[in-house]
């Protein structure tokens, strides 16, 4: 009861902050409430009875000064954005200049921080001690960009330069469009991530030591990992097509007696650059020293089955995974209603399944409670972060 009242106070204070625009909820308040609430709800037998462990070993995550990438992913709606945003706030509170990026087409970073972070550019998050920048990147827009890069500047311009401009629009765009669509979905997210890597690696952002990604739901993430297929199915097809066009153009120009030299495109053309960028994404994803994929799930059998499959795919692709967050666990209560006690029993059973699952049992299990307030705004994210990342 007391805990519920305190949580309601968090919720009310956060709403006041949002509606009134004034910071009515100081971080000291948050610290105090976190201590009180976590003490009230989760001390003693509480969650520890659900499963062993529960600590994320945050010290390990925060200790090194070299840049690290954290990708949070899982099934839709399980709390990926809340966990990613809370991790970014926590890193920033520990002195790491941090960037949090959403590559999920259905962005919710703005909603989660309760600030306008839209527009596809890095925006500072208000109310955090160290610099924290957020970016909602729209993958579809990135795909358009690739299309323009590879289509207009590459195939089309090449044909223009060969005096075949009248075919360029039709041939260049048509084939490229088909190819990009055939490679989609998945390419949009790759493009978004490669774009992010491109600019976070510029000297301007070198001081940012933690980059947190809120990724799209599982299906997208799995497609994202099939990068080699993408190379084969798209970039090499486009490159082959360009070679064919060059050969055809040579024949055409010699038949009509044109002397113009047909230049083979050098290795630094846009498609090669794109390929290089994609290879970089692939390498960053697999670098055990700099990257970790944190899986977020909820305690239901369906979600755990999907999580197990996701981990299997990540493992086969050599993507480093060490931690599994089980979010929205019903906290212990002395006065359980029938509904709550049935749900809690089921959750305990599901936590048992995780411990028996060959894919998941080796991961560090982080238990995150279901809160009775929506997690919106920096104080609420700090609150959640202190419960998860410890
Ligand atoms: N532990 C929790 N307790 C209470 N509410 C939570 C908890 N975790 C997440 N939520 C709420 O659940 C909703 C969905 O969370 P969130 O947006 O983080 O999920 P998501 O996995 O990113 O969703 P999507 O796949 O749609 O992007 C939000 O309203 C969030 O505040």
CSV table of C-alpha atoms and ligand atoms in Angstrom, one decimal:
chain,number,residue,atom,x,y,z
A,1,UNK,CA,0.0,0.0,0.0
A,2,UNK,CA,2.7,2.4,1.1
A,3,UNK,CA,4.7,1.5,-2.0
A,4,UNK,CA,1.7,2.1,-4.2
A,5,UNK,CA,1.2,5.6,-2.7
A,6,UNK,CA,4.9,6.4,-3.3
A,7,UNK,CA,4.7,5.3,-6.9
A,8,UNK,CA,1.6,7.4,-7.4
A,9,UNK,CA,3.6,10.3,-6.1
A,10,UNK,CA,6.3,9.6,-8.7
A,11,UNK,CA,3.6,9.5,-11.4
A,12,UNK,CA,1.9,12.7,-10.2
A,13,UNK,CA,5.2,14.6,-9.9
A,14,UNK,CA,6.3,13.5,-13.4
A,15,UNK,CA,2.9,14.6,-14.8
A,16,UNK,CA,3.3,18.0,-13.1
A,17,UNK,CA,6.7,18.3,-14.6
A,18,UNK,CA,5.3,17.5,-18.1
A,19,UNK,CA,2.2,19.7,-17.9
A,20,UNK,CA,3.5,22.7,-16.0
A,21,UNK,CA,6.9,22.6,-17.6
A,22,UNK,CA,8.6,23.3,-14.3
A,23,UNK,CA,10.9,20.8,-12.7
A,24,UNK,CA,8.8,19.8,-9.7
A,25,UNK,CA,10.6,16.5,-9.1
A,26,UNK,CA,14.2,16.9,-8.1
A,27,UNK,CA,16.8,14.1,-8.5
A,28,UNK,CA,17.1,14.1,-4.7
A,29,UNK,CA,13.4,13.3,-4.5
A,30,UNK,CA,13.9,10.5,-7.0
A,31,UNK,CA,16.8,9.1,-5.0
A,32,UNK,CA,14.8,9.2,-1.9
A,33,UNK,CA,11.8,7.5,-3.5
A,34,UNK,CA,13.9,4.9,-5.2
A,35,UNK,CA,15.4,4.0,-1.9
A,36,UNK,CA,12.0,3.9,-0.2
A,37,UNK,CA,10.2,2.0,-2.9
A,38,UNK,CA,12.9,-0.5,-3.7
A,39,UNK,CA,13.3,-1.1,0.0
A,40,UNK,CA,9.5,-1.5,0.5
A,41,UNK,CA,8.8,-3.7,-2.5
A,42,UNK,CA,11.8,-5.7,-3.3
A,43,UNK,CA,13.7,-6.3,-0.1
A,44,UNK,CA,14.0,-9.8,1.5
A,45,UNK,CA,12.2,-12.6,-0.1
A,46,UNK,CA,10.3,-10.5,-2.7
A,47,UNK,CA,11.8,-10.9,-6.1
A,48,UNK,CA,14.7,-13.1,-4.9
A,49,UNK,CA,12.1,-15.8,-4.5
A,50,UNK,CA,11.3,-15.6,-8.2
A,51,UNK,CA,14.7,-16.5,-9.4
A,52,UNK,CA,18.3,-16.3,-8.3
A,53,UNK,CA,20.4,-13.3,-9.3
A,54,UNK,CA,18.9,-10.1,-10.7
A,55,UNK,CA,22.0,-7.8,-10.7
A,56,UNK,CA,23.0,-6.4,-14.0
A,57,UNK,CA,26.7,-5.9,-12.9
A,58,UNK,CA,26.4,-2.3,-14.0
A,59,UNK,CA,29.9,-1.6,-12.6
A,60,UNK,CA,31.3,-3.7,-15.5
A,61,UNK,CA,29.2,-1.7,-18.0
A,62,UNK,CA,30.2,1.7,-16.7
A,63,UNK,CA,33.9,1.2,-15.9
A,64,UNK,CA,35.9,1.5,-19.1
A,65,UNK,CA,36.4,4.9,-20.7
A,66,UNK,CA,36.7,3.6,-24.2
A,67,UNK,CA,33.6,3.9,-26.4
A,68,UNK,CA,31.0,1.1,-26.0
A,69,UNK,CA,27.8,0.3,-27.9
A,70,UNK,CA,24.8,-1.2,-26.3
A,71,UNK,CA,21.9,-2.5,-28.4
A,72,UNK,CA,18.7,-3.2,-26.7
A,73,UNK,CA,16.3,-5.4,-28.6
A,74,UNK,CA,13.5,-7.9,-28.2
A,75,UNK,CA,9.8,-8.5,-29.0
A,76,UNK,CA,7.5,-5.5,-29.6
A,77,UNK,CA,6.1,-3.7,-26.5
A,78,UNK,CA,8.2,-5.5,-23.8
A,79,UNK,CA,9.9,-2.3,-22.7
A,80,UNK,CA,13.0,-1.9,-25.0
A,81,UNK,CA,12.7,1.9,-25.2
A,82,UNK,CA,12.2,2.3,-21.4
A,83,UNK,CA,15.2,0.1,-20.7
A,84,UNK,CA,17.4,1.8,-23.4
A,85,UNK,CA,16.4,5.3,-22.2
A,86,UNK,CA,17.0,4.4,-18.6
A,87,UNK,CA,20.4,2.9,-19.4
A,88,UNK,CA,21.4,6.1,-21.3
A,89,UNK,CA,20.3,8.3,-18.4
A,90,UNK,CA,22.2,6.1,-16.0
A,91,UNK,CA,25.4,6.2,-18.1
A,92,UNK,CA,25.1,10.0,-18.3
A,93,UNK,CA,24.6,10.2,-14.6
A,94,UNK,CA,27.8,8.3,-14.1
A,95,UNK,CA,29.7,10.8,-16.1
A,96,UNK,CA,29.7,9.2,-19.6
A,97,UNK,CA,28.7,11.6,-22.4
A,98,UNK,CA,26.1,9.4,-24.0
A,99,UNK,CA,24.1,9.2,-27.2
A,100,UNK,CA,20.8,7.3,-27.4
A,101,UNK,CA,19.4,6.4,-30.8
A,102,UNK,CA,16.2,4.9,-31.8
A,103,UNK,CA,16.2,2.9,-35.1
A,104,UNK,CA,12.7,1.6,-34.5
A,105,UNK,CA,10.4,3.1,-37.2
A,106,UNK,CA,7.7,3.4,-34.5
A,107,UNK,CA,9.8,5.8,-32.4
A,108,UNK,CA,9.0,6.2,-28.8
A,109,UNK,CA,12.1,8.0,-27.4
A,110,UNK,CA,10.3,11.3,-27.4
A,111,UNK,CA,7.4,9.7,-25.5
A,112,UNK,CA,9.8,8.0,-23.1
A,113,UNK,CA,11.7,11.1,-22.3
A,114,UNK,CA,8.6,13.2,-22.5
A,115,UNK,CA,10.5,15.7,-24.7
A,116,UNK,CA,10.5,16.4,-28.4
A,117,UNK,CA,13.4,14.5,-29.8
A,118,UNK,CA,12.0,14.0,-33.3
A,119,UNK,CA,13.3,15.4,-36.6
A,120,UNK,CA,16.2,13.0,-37.3
A,121,UNK,CA,18.9,15.1,-35.7
A,122,UNK,CA,20.8,14.8,-32.4
A,123,UNK,CA,18.9,16.7,-29.7
A,124,UNK,CA,20.1,17.3,-26.1
A,125,UNK,CA,18.0,15.7,-23.4
A,126,UNK,CA,17.1,18.1,-20.7
A,127,UNK,CA,17.3,17.3,-17.0
A,128,UNK,CA,20.4,15.0,-17.1
A,129,UNK,CA,23.8,15.9,-15.4
A,130,UNK,CA,26.2,14.9,-18.2
A,131,UNK,CA,25.7,15.5,-21.9
A,132,UNK,CA,23.0,13.1,-23.2
A,133,UNK,CA,22.0,13.4,-26.9
A,134,UNK,CA,19.0,11.6,-28.4
A,135,UNK,CA,18.3,10.8,-32.0
A,136,UNK,CA,15.2,9.3,-33.6
A,137,UNK,CA,16.4,8.2,-37.0
A,138,UNK,CA,13.8,7.2,-39.7
A,139,UNK,CA,15.0,4.1,-41.5
A,140,UNK,CA,12.8,4.7,-44.5
A,141,UNK,CA,14.5,8.1,-45.1
A,142,UNK,CA,17.8,6.4,-45.0
A,143,UNK,CA,16.7,3.9,-47.7
A,144,UNK,CA,15.7,6.9,-49.9
A,145,UNK,CA,19.1,8.3,-49.3
A,146,UNK,CA,20.9,5.1,-50.5
A,147,UNK,CA,18.6,5.0,-53.5
A,148,UNK,CA,19.5,8.5,-54.4
A,149,UNK,CA,23.2,7.9,-53.8
A,150,UNK,CA,23.4,4.7,-55.7
A,151,UNK,CA,20.8,5.5,-58.3
A,152,UNK,CA,21.1,9.2,-59.2
A,153,UNK,CA,24.7,9.6,-58.7
A,154,UNK,CA,26.0,6.3,-59.8
A,155,UNK,CA,24.1,4.4,-62.5
A,156,UNK,CA,22.2,7.4,-63.8
A,157,UNK,CA,25.1,9.8,-63.8
A,158,UNK,CA,27.4,7.2,-65.3
A,159,UNK,CA,24.9,6.8,-68.2
A,160,UNK,CA,24.5,10.5,-68.6
A,161,UNK,CA,28.2,10.9,-68.8
A,162,UNK,CA,28.2,8.3,-71.6
A,163,UNK,CA,25.7,10.2,-73.6
A,164,UNK,CA,22.9,7.7,-72.8
A,165,UNK,CA,21.0,10.0,-70.6
A,166,UNK,CA,17.7,9.2,-72.3
A,167,UNK,CA,17.7,5.7,-70.9
A,168,UNK,CA,19.2,6.7,-67.6
A,169,UNK,CA,16.1,7.5,-65.5
A,170,UNK,CA,14.2,4.5,-66.6
A,171,UNK,CA,17.0,1.9,-66.5
A,172,UNK,CA,18.9,3.3,-63.5
A,173,UNK,CA,16.0,3.9,-61.2
A,174,UNK,CA,13.9,1.0,-62.2
A,175,UNK,CA,16.4,-1.7,-61.5
A,176,UNK,CA,17.8,-0.1,-58.4
A,177,UNK,CA,14.3,0.4,-56.9
A,178,UNK,CA,13.5,-3.2,-57.5
A,179,UNK,CA,16.7,-4.4,-55.9
A,180,UNK,CA,16.4,-2.2,-52.9
A,181,UNK,CA,12.8,-3.4,-52.4
A,182,UNK,CA,13.9,-7.0,-52.8
A,183,UNK,CA,16.5,-6.5,-50.0
A,184,UNK,CA,13.9,-4.8,-47.8
A,185,UNK,CA,12.9,-5.0,-45.0
A,186,UNK,CA,16.1,-4.9,-43.0
A,187,UNK,CA,18.1,-2.6,-45.3
A,188,UNK,CA,16.3,0.4,-43.8
A,189,UNK,CA,17.6,-0.5,-40.3
A,190,UNK,CA,21.1,-1.3,-41.5
A,191,UNK,CA,21.2,2.0,-43.4
A,192,UNK,CA,20.0,3.9,-40.2
A,193,UNK,CA,22.7,2.2,-38.1
A,194,UNK,CA,25.4,2.7,-40.6
A,195,UNK,CA,24.5,6.4,-40.8
A,196,UNK,CA,24.7,6.7,-37.1
A,197,UNK,CA,28.1,5.1,-37.0
A,198,UNK,CA,29.2,7.4,-39.7
A,199,UNK,CA,28.5,10.5,-37.8
A,200,UNK,CA,29.3,9.3,-34.2
A,201,UNK,CA,32.7,8.5,-35.5
A,202,UNK,CA,33.3,12.1,-36.6
A,203,UNK,CA,35.7,14.1,-34.3
A,204,UNK,CA,32.8,16.3,-33.1
A,205,UNK,CA,31.3,13.4,-31.2
A,206,UNK,CA,34.5,11.7,-30.1
A,207,UNK,CA,33.8,12.6,-26.4
A,208,UNK,CA,30.7,10.4,-26.4
A,209,UNK,CA,31.8,7.2,-24.7
A,210,UNK,CA,28.4,5.3,-24.6
A,211,UNK,CA,26.1,4.8,-27.5
A,212,UNK,CA,22.8,3.1,-26.7
A,213,UNK,CA,20.5,1.8,-29.5
A,214,UNK,CA,16.8,1.2,-29.0
A,215,UNK,CA,16.4,-1.2,-31.9
A,216,UNK,CA,13.3,-2.3,-33.8
A,217,UNK,CA,11.4,-5.5,-32.7
A,218,UNK,CA,12.9,-8.9,-33.1
A,219,UNK,CA,12.0,-9.6,-36.8
A,220,UNK,CA,13.9,-6.5,-37.9
A,221,UNK,CA,16.9,-7.3,-35.8
A,222,UNK,CA,17.1,-10.8,-37.2
A,223,UNK,CA,16.9,-9.5,-40.8
A,224,UNK,CA,19.5,-7.0,-39.9
A,225,UNK,CA,21.9,-9.8,-39.1
A,226,UNK,CA,21.6,-11.2,-42.6
A,227,UNK,CA,23.9,-8.6,-44.0
A,228,UNK,CA,25.9,-11.0,-46.2
A,229,UNK,CA,22.7,-11.9,-48.0
A,230,UNK,CA,22.1,-8.3,-48.6
A,231,UNK,CA,25.5,-7.8,-50.2
A,232,UNK,CA,24.9,-10.7,-52.5
A,233,UNK,CA,21.3,-9.9,-53.4
A,234,UNK,CA,21.7,-6.2,-53.8
A,235,UNK,CA,25.1,-4.5,-54.0
A,236,UNK,CA,26.7,-7.1,-56.1
A,237,UNK,CA,23.7,-7.2,-58.4
A,238,UNK,CA,23.9,-3.4,-58.8
A,239,UNK,CA,27.6,-3.6,-59.4
A,240,UNK,CA,27.1,-6.3,-62.0
A,241,UNK,CA,24.3,-4.3,-63.7
A,242,UNK,CA,26.7,-1.3,-63.8
A,243,UNK,CA,29.3,-3.5,-65.6
A,244,UNK,CA,26.7,-4.7,-68.1
A,245,UNK,CA,25.6,-1.2,-68.7
A,246,UNK,CA,29.2,-0.1,-69.2
A,247,UNK,CA,29.8,-2.9,-71.7
A,248,UNK,CA,26.5,-2.2,-73.5
A,249,UNK,CA,27.3,1.5,-73.7
A,250,UNK,CA,30.8,0.6,-75.1
A,251,UNK,CA,29.1,-1.4,-77.9
A,252,UNK,CA,26.5,1.3,-78.5
A,253,UNK,CA,29.1,4.1,-78.7
A,254,UNK,CA,31.4,2.1,-81.0
A,255,UNK,CA,28.5,1.3,-83.3
A,256,UNK,CA,27.6,5.0,-83.6
A,257,UNK,CA,31.2,5.9,-83.9
A,258,UNK,CA,31.5,7.9,-80.7
A,259,UNK,CA,35.1,8.2,-79.4
A,260,UNK,CA,34.1,8.8,-75.8
A,261,UNK,CA,36.1,6.7,-73.3
A,262,UNK,CA,33.9,4.6,-71.0
A,263,UNK,CA,35.3,4.8,-67.6
A,264,UNK,CA,35.0,1.8,-65.1
A,265,UNK,CA,33.9,3.3,-61.8
A,266,UNK,CA,36.8,3.3,-59.3
A,267,UNK,CA,36.6,1.5,-56.0
A,268,UNK,CA,35.6,4.7,-54.2
A,269,UNK,CA,32.2,5.1,-55.8
A,270,UNK,CA,29.1,5.4,-53.7
A,271,UNK,CA,28.2,1.7,-53.8
A,272,UNK,CA,31.6,0.7,-52.5
A,273,UNK,CA,31.4,3.3,-49.8
A,274,UNK,CA,27.9,1.9,-48.8
A,275,UNK,CA,29.3,-1.6,-48.8
A,276,UNK,CA,32.2,-0.4,-46.6
A,277,UNK,CA,29.8,1.2,-44.2
A,278,UNK,CA,27.7,-1.9,-44.0
A,279,UNK,CA,30.8,-4.0,-43.3
A,280,UNK,CA,31.6,-1.6,-40.5
A,281,UNK,CA,28.1,-2.1,-38.9
A,282,UNK,CA,28.7,-5.9,-39.2
A,283,UNK,CA,32.0,-5.6,-37.5
A,284,UNK,CA,30.8,-3.3,-34.7
A,285,UNK,CA,28.0,-5.8,-34.0
A,286,UNK,CA,30.4,-8.6,-33.5
A,287,UNK,CA,33.1,-6.8,-31.6
A,288,UNK,CA,33.2,-8.4,-28.1
A,289,UNK,CA,35.3,-5.6,-26.7
A,290,UNK,CA,33.0,-2.7,-27.6
A,291,UNK,CA,29.5,-4.1,-28.2
A,292,UNK,CA,26.8,-5.9,-26.3
A,293,UNK,CA,23.3,-6.8,-27.3
A,294,UNK,CA,21.0,-6.7,-24.3
A,295,UNK,CA,17.8,-8.7,-24.8
A,296,UNK,CA,14.6,-7.4,-23.2
A,297,UNK,CA,11.7,-9.7,-22.6
A,298,UNK,CA,8.6,-10.2,-20.4
A,299,UNK,CA,7.7,-13.3,-18.2
A,300,UNK,CA,5.4,-15.1,-20.6
A,301,UNK,CA,6.0,-18.4,-22.3
A,302,UNK,CA,5.4,-16.9,-25.8
A,303,UNK,CA,7.9,-14.1,-25.1
A,304,UNK,CA,10.5,-16.5,-23.7
A,305,UNK,CA,10.2,-18.8,-26.7
A,306,UNK,CA,10.8,-15.8,-29.1
A,307,UNK,CA,13.7,-14.6,-26.8
A,308,UNK,CA,15.3,-18.0,-27.0
A,309,UNK,CA,15.1,-18.0,-30.8
A,310,UNK,CA,16.5,-14.4,-30.9
A,311,UNK,CA,19.5,-15.5,-28.7
A,312,UNK,CA,20.1,-18.5,-30.9
A,313,UNK,CA,20.3,-16.3,-34.0
A,314,UNK,CA,22.5,-13.7,-32.3
A,315,UNK,CA,24.8,-16.5,-31.0
A,316,UNK,CA,25.1,-18.0,-34.5
A,317,UNK,CA,26.0,-14.6,-35.9
A,318,UNK,CA,28.6,-14.1,-33.1
A,319,UNK,CA,26.9,-11.0,-31.7
A,320,UNK,CA,27.9,-10.7,-28.0
A,321,UNK,CA,25.0,-11.1,-25.6
A,322,UNK,CA,25.6,-11.3,-21.8
A,323,UNK,CA,22.4,-9.9,-20.2
A,324,UNK,CA,18.7,-10.7,-20.3
A,325,UNK,CA,16.2,-8.3,-18.8
A,326,UNK,CA,12.9,-9.8,-17.7
A,327,UNK,CA,10.7,-6.8,-17.5
A,328,UNK,CA,7.3,-6.2,-15.9
A,329,UNK,CA,7.6,-8.8,-13.1
A,330,UNK,CA,4.8,-8.5,-10.6
A,331,UNK,CA,6.3,-7.4,-7.3
A,332,UNK,CA,5.6,-9.2,-4.1
A,333,UNK,CA,2.6,-8.1,-2.1
A,334,UNK,CA,1.3,-9.3,1.2
A,335,UNK,CA,-2.3,-8.7,0.1
A,336,UNK,CA,-2.5,-10.6,-3.1
A,337,UNK,CA,-5.8,-10.7,-5.1
A,338,UNK,CA,-6.5,-14.0,-6.9
A,339,UNK,CA,-5.6,-12.5,-10.3
A,340,UNK,CA,-2.2,-11.3,-9.0
A,341,UNK,CA,-1.3,-14.5,-7.2
A,342,UNK,CA,-2.1,-16.6,-10.3
A,343,UNK,CA,0.0,-14.3,-12.5
A,344,UNK,CA,2.8,-14.3,-10.1
A,345,UNK,CA,2.8,-18.1,-9.9
A,346,UNK,CA,2.9,-18.2,-13.7
A,347,UNK,CA,5.8,-15.7,-13.8
A,348,UNK,CA,7.7,-17.9,-11.3
A,349,UNK,CA,7.2,-20.9,-13.6
A,350,UNK,CA,8.4,-18.9,-16.6
A,351,UNK,CA,11.5,-17.7,-14.7
A,352,UNK,CA,12.1,-21.4,-14.0
A,353,UNK,CA,11.8,-22.1,-17.8
A,354,UNK,CA,14.5,-19.5,-18.5
A,355,UNK,CA,16.9,-21.2,-16.1
A,356,UNK,CA,16.3,-24.5,-17.9
A,357,UNK,CA,16.5,-23.0,-21.5
A,358,UNK,CA,19.8,-23.9,-23.0
A,359,UNK,CA,20.0,-20.6,-24.9
A,360,UNK,CA,19.1,-18.4,-22.0
A,361,UNK,CA,20.4,-20.1,-18.9
A,362,UNK,CA,23.9,-18.8,-19.3
A,363,UNK,CA,22.9,-15.1,-19.5
A,364,UNK,CA,22.9,-12.7,-16.5
A,365,UNK,CA,19.2,-12.4,-15.6
A,366,UNK,CA,18.1,-8.8,-14.7
A,367,UNK,CA,14.7,-8.6,-13.0
A,368,UNK,CA,12.8,-5.5,-13.6
A,369,UNK,CA,9.5,-5.0,-11.7
A,370,UNK,CA,6.2,-3.9,-13.2
A,371,UNK,CA,5.7,-0.4,-11.9
A,372,UNK,CA,2.3,1.1,-11.2
A,373,UNK,CA,3.1,4.3,-13.1
A,374,UNK,CA,4.0,4.8,-16.7
A,375,UNK,CA,7.7,5.4,-17.2
A,376,UNK,CA,7.8,8.9,-18.8
A,377,UNK,CA,10.4,11.7,-18.3
A,378,UNK,CA,13.9,11.8,-16.9
A,379,UNK,CA,13.0,11.4,-13.2
A,380,UNK,CA,10.9,8.3,-13.9
A,381,UNK,CA,13.7,6.9,-16.2
A,382,UNK,CA,16.3,7.5,-13.4
A,383,UNK,CA,13.9,5.7,-11.0
A,384,UNK,CA,13.6,2.7,-13.4
A,385,UNK,CA,17.3,2.8,-14.1
A,386,UNK,CA,18.2,2.5,-10.5
A,387,UNK,CA,16.1,-0.6,-10.2
A,388,UNK,CA,17.5,-2.3,-13.2
A,389,UNK,CA,21.1,-1.2,-13.7
A,390,UNK,CA,22.8,-1.9,-10.4
B,1,LIG,N1,8.5,-2.2,-15.8
B,1,LIG,C1,7.5,-1.4,-16.3
B,1,LIG,N2,6.5,-1.1,-15.5
B,1,LIG,C2,5.5,-0.3,-15.9
B,1,LIG,N3,5.3,0.1,-17.2
B,1,LIG,C3,6.3,-0.3,-18.1
B,1,LIG,C4,7.4,-1.0,-17.7
B,1,LIG,N4,8.2,-1.2,-18.8
B,1,LIG,C5,7.6,-0.6,-19.8
B,1,LIG,N5,6.5,0.0,-19.4
B,1,LIG,C6,5.5,0.7,-20.2
B,1,LIG,O1,5.1,-0.1,-21.3
B,1,LIG,C7,4.9,0.7,-22.5
B,1,LIG,C8,5.8,0.1,-23.6
B,1,LIG,O2,7.2,0.3,-23.2
B,1,LIG,P1,8.3,0.6,-24.3
B,1,LIG,O3,7.9,1.7,-25.2
B,1,LIG,O4,9.5,0.8,-23.5
B,1,LIG,O5,8.3,-0.8,-25.0
B,1,LIG,P2,9.0,-1.1,-26.4
B,1,LIG,O6,9.4,-2.6,-26.3
B,1,LIG,O7,10.1,-0.2,-26.8
B,1,LIG,O8,7.8,-1.0,-27.4
B,1,LIG,P3,7.9,-1.0,-29.0
B,1,LIG,O9,8.2,-2.3,-29.5
B,1,LIG,O10,6.4,-0.6,-29.4
B,1,LIG,O11,8.8,0.1,-29.4
B,1,LIG,C9,5.2,2.1,-22.1
B,1,LIG,O12,4.0,2.8,-21.8
B,1,LIG,C10,6.1,2.0,-20.8
B,1,LIG,O13,6.0,3.1,-20.0
